[in-house]
PDB file of C-alpha atoms in Angstrom:
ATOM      1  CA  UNK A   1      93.948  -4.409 -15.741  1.00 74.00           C
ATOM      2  CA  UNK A   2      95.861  -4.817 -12.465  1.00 83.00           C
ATOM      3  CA  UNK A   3      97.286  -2.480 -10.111  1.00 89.00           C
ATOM      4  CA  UNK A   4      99.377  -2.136  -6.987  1.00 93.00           C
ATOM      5  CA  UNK A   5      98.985   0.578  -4.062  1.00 95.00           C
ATOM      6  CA  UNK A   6     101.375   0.852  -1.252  1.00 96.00           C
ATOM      7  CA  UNK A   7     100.130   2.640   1.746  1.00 92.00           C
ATOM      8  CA  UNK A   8     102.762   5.130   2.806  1.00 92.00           C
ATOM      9  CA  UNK A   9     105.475   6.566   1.284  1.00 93.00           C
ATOM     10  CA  UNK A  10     107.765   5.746   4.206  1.00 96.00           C
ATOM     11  CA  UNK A  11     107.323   4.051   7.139  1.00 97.00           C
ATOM     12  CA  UNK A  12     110.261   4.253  10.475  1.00 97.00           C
ATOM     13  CA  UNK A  13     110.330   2.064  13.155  1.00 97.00           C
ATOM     14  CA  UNK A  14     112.640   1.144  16.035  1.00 97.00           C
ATOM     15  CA  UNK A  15     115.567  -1.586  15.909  1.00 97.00           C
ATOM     16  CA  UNK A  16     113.615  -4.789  17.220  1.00 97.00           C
ATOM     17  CA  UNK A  17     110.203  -3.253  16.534  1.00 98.00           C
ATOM     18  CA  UNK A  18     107.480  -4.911  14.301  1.00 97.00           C
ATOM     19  CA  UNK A  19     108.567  -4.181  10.477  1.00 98.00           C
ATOM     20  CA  UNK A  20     104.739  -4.240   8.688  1.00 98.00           C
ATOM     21  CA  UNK A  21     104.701  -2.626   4.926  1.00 98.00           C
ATOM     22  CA  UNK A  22     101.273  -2.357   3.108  1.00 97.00           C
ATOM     23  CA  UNK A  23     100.319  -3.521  -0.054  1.00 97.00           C
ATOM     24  CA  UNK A  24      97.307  -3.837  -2.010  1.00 96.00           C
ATOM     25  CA  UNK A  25      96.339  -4.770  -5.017  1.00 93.00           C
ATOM     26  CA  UNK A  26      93.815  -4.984  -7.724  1.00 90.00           C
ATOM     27  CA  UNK A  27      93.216  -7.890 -10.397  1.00 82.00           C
ATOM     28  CA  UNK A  28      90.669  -9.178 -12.595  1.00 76.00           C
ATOM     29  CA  UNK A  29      91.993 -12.689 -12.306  1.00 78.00           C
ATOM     30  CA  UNK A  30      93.988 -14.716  -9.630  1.00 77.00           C
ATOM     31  CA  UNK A  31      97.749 -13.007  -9.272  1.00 84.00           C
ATOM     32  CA  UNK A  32     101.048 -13.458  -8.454  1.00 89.00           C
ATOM     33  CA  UNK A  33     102.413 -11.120  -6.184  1.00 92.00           C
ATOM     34  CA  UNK A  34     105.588 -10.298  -5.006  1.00 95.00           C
ATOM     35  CA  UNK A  35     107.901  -7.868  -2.774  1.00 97.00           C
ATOM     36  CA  UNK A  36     111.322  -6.610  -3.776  1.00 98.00           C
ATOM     37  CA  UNK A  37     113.658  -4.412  -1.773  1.00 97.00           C
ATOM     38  CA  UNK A  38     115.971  -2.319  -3.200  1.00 97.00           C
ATOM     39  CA  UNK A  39     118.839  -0.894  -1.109  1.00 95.00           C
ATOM     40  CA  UNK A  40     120.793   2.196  -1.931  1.00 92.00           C
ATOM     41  CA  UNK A  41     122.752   2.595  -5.558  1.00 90.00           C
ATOM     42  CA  UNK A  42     121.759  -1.049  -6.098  1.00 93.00           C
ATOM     43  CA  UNK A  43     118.899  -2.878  -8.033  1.00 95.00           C
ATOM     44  CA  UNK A  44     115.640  -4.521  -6.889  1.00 96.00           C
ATOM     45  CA  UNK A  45     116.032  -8.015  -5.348  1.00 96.00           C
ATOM     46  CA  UNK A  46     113.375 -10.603  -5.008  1.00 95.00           C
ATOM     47  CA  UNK A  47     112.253 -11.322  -1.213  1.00 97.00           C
ATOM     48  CA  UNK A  48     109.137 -13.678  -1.968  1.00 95.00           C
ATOM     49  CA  UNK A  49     106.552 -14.721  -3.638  1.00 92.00           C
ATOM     50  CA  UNK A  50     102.870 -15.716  -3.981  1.00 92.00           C
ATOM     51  CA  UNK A  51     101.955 -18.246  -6.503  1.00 87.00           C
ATOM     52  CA  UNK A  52      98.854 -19.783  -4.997  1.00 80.00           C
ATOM     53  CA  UNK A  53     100.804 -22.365  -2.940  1.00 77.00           C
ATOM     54  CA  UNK A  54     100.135 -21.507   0.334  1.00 85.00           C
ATOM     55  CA  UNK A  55      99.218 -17.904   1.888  1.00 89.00           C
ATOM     56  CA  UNK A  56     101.678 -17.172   4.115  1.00 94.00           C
ATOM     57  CA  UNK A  57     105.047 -16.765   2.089  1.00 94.00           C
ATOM     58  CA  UNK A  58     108.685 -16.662   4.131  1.00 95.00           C
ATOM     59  CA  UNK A  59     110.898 -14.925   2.237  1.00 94.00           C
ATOM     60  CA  UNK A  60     114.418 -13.877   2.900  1.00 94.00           C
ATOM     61  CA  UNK A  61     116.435 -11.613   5.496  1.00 93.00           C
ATOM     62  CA  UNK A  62     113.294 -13.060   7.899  1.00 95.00           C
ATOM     63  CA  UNK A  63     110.389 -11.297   6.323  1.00 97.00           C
ATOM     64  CA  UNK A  64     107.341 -12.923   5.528  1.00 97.00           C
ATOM     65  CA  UNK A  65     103.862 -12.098   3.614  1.00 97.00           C
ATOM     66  CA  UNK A  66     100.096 -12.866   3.711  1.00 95.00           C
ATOM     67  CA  UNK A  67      98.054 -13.334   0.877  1.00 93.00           C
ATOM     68  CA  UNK A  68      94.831 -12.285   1.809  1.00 93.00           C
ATOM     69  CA  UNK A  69      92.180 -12.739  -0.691  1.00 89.00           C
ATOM     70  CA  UNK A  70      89.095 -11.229   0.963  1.00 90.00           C
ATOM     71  CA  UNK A  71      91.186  -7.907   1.553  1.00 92.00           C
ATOM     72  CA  UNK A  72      93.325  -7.933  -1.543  1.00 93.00           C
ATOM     73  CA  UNK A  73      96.338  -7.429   0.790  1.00 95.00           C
ATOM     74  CA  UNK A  74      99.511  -9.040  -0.079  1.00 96.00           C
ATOM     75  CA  UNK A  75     101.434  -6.997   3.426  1.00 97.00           C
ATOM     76  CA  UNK A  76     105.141  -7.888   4.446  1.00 98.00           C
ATOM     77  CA  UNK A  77     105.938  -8.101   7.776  1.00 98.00           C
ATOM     78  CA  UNK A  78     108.836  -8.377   9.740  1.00 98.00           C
ATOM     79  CA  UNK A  79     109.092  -9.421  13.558  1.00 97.00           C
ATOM     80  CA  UNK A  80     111.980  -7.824  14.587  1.00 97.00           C
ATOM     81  CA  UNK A  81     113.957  -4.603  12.456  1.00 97.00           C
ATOM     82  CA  UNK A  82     117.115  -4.769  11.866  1.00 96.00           C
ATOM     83  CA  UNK A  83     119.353  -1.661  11.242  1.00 96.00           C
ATOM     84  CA  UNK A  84     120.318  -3.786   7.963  1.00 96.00           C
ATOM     85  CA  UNK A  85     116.525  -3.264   6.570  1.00 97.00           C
ATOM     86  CA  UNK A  86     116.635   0.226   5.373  1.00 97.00           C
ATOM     87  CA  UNK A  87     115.879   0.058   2.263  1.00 97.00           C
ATOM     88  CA  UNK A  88     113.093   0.436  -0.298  1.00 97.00           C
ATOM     89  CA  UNK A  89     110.466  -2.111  -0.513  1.00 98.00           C
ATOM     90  CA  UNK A  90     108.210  -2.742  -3.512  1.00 97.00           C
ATOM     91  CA  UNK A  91     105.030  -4.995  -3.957  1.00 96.00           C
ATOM     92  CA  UNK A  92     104.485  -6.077  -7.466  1.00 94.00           C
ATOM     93  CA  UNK A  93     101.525  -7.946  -9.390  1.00 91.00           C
ATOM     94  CA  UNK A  94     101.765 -10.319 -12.244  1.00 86.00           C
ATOM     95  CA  UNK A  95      99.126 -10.646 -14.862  1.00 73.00           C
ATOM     96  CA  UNK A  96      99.340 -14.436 -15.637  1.00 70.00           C
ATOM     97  CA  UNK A  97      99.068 -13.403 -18.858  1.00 69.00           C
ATOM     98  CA  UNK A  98     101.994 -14.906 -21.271  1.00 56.00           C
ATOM     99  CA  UNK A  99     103.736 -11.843 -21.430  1.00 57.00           C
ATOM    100  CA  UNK A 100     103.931 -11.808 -17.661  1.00 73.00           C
ATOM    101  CA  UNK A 101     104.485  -7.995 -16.957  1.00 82.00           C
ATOM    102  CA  UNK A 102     104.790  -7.133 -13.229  1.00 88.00           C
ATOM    103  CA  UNK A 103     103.037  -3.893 -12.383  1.00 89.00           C
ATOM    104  CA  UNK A 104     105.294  -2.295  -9.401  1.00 92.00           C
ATOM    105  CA  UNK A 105     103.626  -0.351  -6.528  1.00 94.00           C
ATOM    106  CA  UNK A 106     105.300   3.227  -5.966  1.00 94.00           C
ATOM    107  CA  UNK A 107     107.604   1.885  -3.367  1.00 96.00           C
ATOM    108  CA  UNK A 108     107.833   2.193   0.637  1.00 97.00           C
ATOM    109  CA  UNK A 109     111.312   4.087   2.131  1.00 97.00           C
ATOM    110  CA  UNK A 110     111.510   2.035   5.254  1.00 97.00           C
ATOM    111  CA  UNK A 111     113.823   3.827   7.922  1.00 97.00           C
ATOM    112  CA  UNK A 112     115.283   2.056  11.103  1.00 97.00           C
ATOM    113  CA  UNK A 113     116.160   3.914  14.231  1.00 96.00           C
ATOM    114  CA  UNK A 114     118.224   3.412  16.765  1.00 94.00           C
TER     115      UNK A 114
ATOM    116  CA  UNK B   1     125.531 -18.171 -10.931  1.00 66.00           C
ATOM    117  CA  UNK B   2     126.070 -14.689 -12.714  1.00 83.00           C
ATOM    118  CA  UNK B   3     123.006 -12.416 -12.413  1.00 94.00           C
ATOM    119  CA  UNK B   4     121.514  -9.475 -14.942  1.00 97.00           C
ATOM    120  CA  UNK B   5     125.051  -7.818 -16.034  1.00 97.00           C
ATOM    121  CA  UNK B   6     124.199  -3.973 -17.346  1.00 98.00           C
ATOM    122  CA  UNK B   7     127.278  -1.929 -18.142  1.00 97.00           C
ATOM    123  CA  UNK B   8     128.469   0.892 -17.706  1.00 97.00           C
ATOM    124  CA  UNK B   9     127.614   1.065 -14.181  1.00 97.00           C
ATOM    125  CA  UNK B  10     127.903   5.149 -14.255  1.00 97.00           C
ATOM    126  CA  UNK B  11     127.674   7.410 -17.420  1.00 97.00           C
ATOM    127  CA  UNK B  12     127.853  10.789 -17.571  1.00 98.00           C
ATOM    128  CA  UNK B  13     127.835  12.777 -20.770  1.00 97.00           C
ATOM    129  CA  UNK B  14     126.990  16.115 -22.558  1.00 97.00           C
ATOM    130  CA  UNK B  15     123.211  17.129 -24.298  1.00 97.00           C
ATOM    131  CA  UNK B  16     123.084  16.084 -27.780  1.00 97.00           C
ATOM    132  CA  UNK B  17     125.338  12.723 -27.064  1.00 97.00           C
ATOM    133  CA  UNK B  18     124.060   9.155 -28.061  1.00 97.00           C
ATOM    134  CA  UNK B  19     124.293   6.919 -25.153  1.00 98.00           C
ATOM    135  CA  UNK B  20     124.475   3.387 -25.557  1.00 98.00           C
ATOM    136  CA  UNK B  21     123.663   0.851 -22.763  1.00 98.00           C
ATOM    137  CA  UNK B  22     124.224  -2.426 -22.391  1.00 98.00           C
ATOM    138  CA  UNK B  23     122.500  -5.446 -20.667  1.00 98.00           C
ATOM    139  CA  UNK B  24     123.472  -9.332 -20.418  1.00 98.00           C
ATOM    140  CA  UNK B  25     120.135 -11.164 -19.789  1.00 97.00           C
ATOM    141  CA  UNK B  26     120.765 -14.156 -17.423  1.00 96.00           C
ATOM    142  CA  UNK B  27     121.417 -17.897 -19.194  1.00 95.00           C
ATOM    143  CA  UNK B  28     118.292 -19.522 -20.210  1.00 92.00           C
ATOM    144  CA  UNK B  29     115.683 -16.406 -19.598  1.00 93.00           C
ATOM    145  CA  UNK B  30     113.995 -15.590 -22.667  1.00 92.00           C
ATOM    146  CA  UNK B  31     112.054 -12.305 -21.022  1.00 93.00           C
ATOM    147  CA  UNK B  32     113.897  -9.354 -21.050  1.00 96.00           C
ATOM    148  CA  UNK B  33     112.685  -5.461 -19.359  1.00 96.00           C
ATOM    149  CA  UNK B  34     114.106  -1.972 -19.674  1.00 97.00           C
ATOM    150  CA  UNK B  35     113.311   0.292 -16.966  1.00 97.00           C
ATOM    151  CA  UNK B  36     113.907   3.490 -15.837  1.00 97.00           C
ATOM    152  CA  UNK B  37     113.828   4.909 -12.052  1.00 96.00           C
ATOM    153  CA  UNK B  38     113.811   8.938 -10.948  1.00 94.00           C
ATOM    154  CA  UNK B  39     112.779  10.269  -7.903  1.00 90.00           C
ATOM    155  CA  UNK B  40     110.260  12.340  -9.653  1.00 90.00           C
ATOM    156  CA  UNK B  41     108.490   8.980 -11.491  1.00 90.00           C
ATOM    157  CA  UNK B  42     109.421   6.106  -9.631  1.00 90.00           C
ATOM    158  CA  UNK B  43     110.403   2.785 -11.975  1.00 93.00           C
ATOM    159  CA  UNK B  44     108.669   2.974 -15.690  1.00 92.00           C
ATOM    160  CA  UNK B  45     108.511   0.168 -17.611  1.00 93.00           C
ATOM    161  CA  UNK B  46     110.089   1.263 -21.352  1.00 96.00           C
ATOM    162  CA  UNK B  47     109.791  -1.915 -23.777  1.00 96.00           C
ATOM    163  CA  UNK B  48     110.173  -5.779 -22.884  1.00 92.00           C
ATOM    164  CA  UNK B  49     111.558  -8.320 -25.226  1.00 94.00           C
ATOM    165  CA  UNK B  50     109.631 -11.804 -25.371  1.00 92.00           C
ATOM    166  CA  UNK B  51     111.997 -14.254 -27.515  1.00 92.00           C
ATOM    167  CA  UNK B  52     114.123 -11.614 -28.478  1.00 94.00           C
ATOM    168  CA  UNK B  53     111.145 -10.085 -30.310  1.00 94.00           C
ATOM    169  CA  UNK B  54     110.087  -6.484 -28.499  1.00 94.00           C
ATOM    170  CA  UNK B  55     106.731  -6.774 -27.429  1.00 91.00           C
ATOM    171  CA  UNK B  56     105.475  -3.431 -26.015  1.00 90.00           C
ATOM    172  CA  UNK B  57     107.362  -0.304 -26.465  1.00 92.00           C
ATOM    173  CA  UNK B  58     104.123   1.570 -25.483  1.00 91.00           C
ATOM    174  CA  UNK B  59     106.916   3.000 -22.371  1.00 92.00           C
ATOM    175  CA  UNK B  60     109.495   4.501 -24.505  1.00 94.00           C
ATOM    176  CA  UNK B  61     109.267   8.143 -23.761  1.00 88.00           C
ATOM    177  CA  UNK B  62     109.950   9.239 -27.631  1.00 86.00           C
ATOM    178  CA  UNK B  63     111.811   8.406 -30.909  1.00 91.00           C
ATOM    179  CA  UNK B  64     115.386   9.212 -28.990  1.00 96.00           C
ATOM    180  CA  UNK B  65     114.979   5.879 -27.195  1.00 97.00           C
ATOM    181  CA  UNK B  66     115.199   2.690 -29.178  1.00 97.00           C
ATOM    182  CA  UNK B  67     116.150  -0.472 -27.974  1.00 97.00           C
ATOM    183  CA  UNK B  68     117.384  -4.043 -29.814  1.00 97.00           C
ATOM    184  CA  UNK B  69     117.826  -7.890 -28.657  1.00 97.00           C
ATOM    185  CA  UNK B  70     119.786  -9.220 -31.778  1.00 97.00           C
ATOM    186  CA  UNK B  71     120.124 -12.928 -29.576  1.00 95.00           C
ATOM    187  CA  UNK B  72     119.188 -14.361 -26.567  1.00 95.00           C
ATOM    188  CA  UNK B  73     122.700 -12.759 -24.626  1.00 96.00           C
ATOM    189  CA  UNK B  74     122.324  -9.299 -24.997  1.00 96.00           C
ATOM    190  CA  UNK B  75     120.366  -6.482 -25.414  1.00 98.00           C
ATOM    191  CA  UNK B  76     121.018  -2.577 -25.989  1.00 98.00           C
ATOM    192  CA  UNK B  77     119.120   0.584 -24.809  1.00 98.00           C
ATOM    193  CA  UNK B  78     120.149   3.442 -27.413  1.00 98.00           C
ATOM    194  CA  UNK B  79     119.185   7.626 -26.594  1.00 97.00           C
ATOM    195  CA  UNK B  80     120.654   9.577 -29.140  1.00 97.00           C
ATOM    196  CA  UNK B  81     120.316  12.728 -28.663  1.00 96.00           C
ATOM    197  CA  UNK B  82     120.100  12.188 -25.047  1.00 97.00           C
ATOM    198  CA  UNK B  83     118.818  15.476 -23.263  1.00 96.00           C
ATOM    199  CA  UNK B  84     119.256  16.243 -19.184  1.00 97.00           C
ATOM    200  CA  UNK B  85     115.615  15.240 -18.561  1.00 96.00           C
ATOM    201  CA  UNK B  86     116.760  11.243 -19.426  1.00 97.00           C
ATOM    202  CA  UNK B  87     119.359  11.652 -16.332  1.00 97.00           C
ATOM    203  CA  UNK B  88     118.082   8.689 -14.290  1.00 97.00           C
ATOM    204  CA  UNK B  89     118.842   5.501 -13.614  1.00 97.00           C
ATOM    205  CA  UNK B  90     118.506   2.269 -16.171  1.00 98.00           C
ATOM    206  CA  UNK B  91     117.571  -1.366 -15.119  1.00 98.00           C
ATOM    207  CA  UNK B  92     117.672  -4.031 -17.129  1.00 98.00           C
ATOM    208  CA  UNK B  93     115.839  -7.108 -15.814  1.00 97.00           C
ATOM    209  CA  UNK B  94     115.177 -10.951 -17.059  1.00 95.00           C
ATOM    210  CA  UNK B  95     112.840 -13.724 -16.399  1.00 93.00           C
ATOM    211  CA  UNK B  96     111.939 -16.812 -17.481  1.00 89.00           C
ATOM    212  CA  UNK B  97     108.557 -17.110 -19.426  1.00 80.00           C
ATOM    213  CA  UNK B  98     107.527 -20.501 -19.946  1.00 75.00           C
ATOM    214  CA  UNK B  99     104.713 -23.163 -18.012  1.00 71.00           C
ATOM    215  CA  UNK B 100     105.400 -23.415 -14.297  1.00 69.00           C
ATOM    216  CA  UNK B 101     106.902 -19.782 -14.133  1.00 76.00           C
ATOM    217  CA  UNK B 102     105.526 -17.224 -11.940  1.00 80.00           C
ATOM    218  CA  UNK B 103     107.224 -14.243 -13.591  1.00 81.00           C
ATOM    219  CA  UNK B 104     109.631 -12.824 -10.649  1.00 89.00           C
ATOM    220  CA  UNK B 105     112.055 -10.705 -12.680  1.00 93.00           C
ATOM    221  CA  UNK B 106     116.119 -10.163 -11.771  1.00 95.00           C
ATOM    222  CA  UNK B 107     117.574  -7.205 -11.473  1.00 96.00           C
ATOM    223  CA  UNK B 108     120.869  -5.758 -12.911  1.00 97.00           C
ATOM    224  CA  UNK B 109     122.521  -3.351 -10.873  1.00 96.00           C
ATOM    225  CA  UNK B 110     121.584  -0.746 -12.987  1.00 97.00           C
ATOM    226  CA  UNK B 111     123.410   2.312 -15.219  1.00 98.00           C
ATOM    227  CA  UNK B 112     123.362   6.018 -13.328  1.00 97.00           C
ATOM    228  CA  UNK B 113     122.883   8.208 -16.510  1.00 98.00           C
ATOM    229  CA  UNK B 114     124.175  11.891 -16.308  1.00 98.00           C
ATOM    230  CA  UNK B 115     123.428  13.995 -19.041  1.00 98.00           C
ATOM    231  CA  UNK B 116     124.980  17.692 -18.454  1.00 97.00           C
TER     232      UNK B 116
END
């Protein structure tokens, strides 16, 4: 069984501040993970992904994430917020398996101020 | 290249309605996903279609919901009756499933469901 938990339901920050979402997961084997963000009355869209190529992903709209096996932490980070970023941000696991199900965390509401 | 197309974007009907929706997979993926999103649940997981063959339903609230993949192009998510409690909003998603795939799933934009 695998599962995904996102540390806090929302998260603000300041324009130009460090964007840093949590996500953890759990997984009997070696996983894909993944983030989506999902902005208002639209559906989820694929940032990145970890496939076992290399740790730290790049993804687009300049976020990036860090596999980190030790800590089973798969966190996105951002360097600098943009007012564009609000959104909703999910982490997801694959199984591997060959029906490849994602299991999505509960989702992070990420706000930007001003 | 044309994404997950779901239609209709917005549907609002009355208790006791059948609701049909729609979903175009995109070309070539052979995984298809129904989900639902509320604020109260977050995004469920109904039924996924390997192949066009359903493959876990285990999601599907009750016997109101029933879903179909007669080809690779298309799929449909049926309520009938619908009641207010299935007001939400429907994503259909595809993916390719086949050596060297990772699983990342696309997203259609989604149906708003009313039900009054």
């Amino acid at each position: 069984a695998q599962s995904v938990t996102q540390l806090g339901s929302h998260v603000s920050v300041s324009e130009g501040a460090l964007v840093l979402l949590r996500c953890n997961y759990s997984s009997s084997v070696p996983p894909y993970l993944f983030w989506y963000v999902q902005y208002p009355n639209q559906g989820l869209q694929l940032l990145l992904k970890y496939t076992s190529a290399a740790t730290l992903v790049k993804g687009i709209n300049g976020f990036e994430a860090e596999f980190k096996k030790s800590e089973t932490s798969f966190h996105l980070t951002k360097p600098s917020a943009h007012m564009s970023d609000a959104a909703e941000y999910f982490c997801a696991v694959s199984d591997r398996s060959s029906a490849r199900q994602l299991t999505f965390g509960s989702g992070t509401q990420l706000t930007v101020l001003p | 290249d044309a994404g997950v197309i779901q239609s209709p974007r917005h549907e609002v009907t009355e208790m006791g309605q059948e609701v049909t929706l729609r979903c175009k997979p995109i070309s070539g993926h052979n995984s298809l996903f129904w989900y639902r999103q509320t604020m109260m649940r977050g995004l469920e997981l109904l039924i996924y279609f390997n192949n066009n063959v359903p493959i876990d339903d285990s999601g599907m609230p009750e016997d109101r919901f029933s879903a179909k993949m007669p080809n690779a192009s298309f799929s449909t998510l049926k309520i009938q009756p619908s009641e207010p409690r299935d007001s939400a909003v429907y994503f259909c998603a595809s993916s390719l499933n086949a050596g060297g795939s990772y699983g990342e799933q696309y997203f259609g934009p989604g149906t708003r469901l009313t039900v009054t």
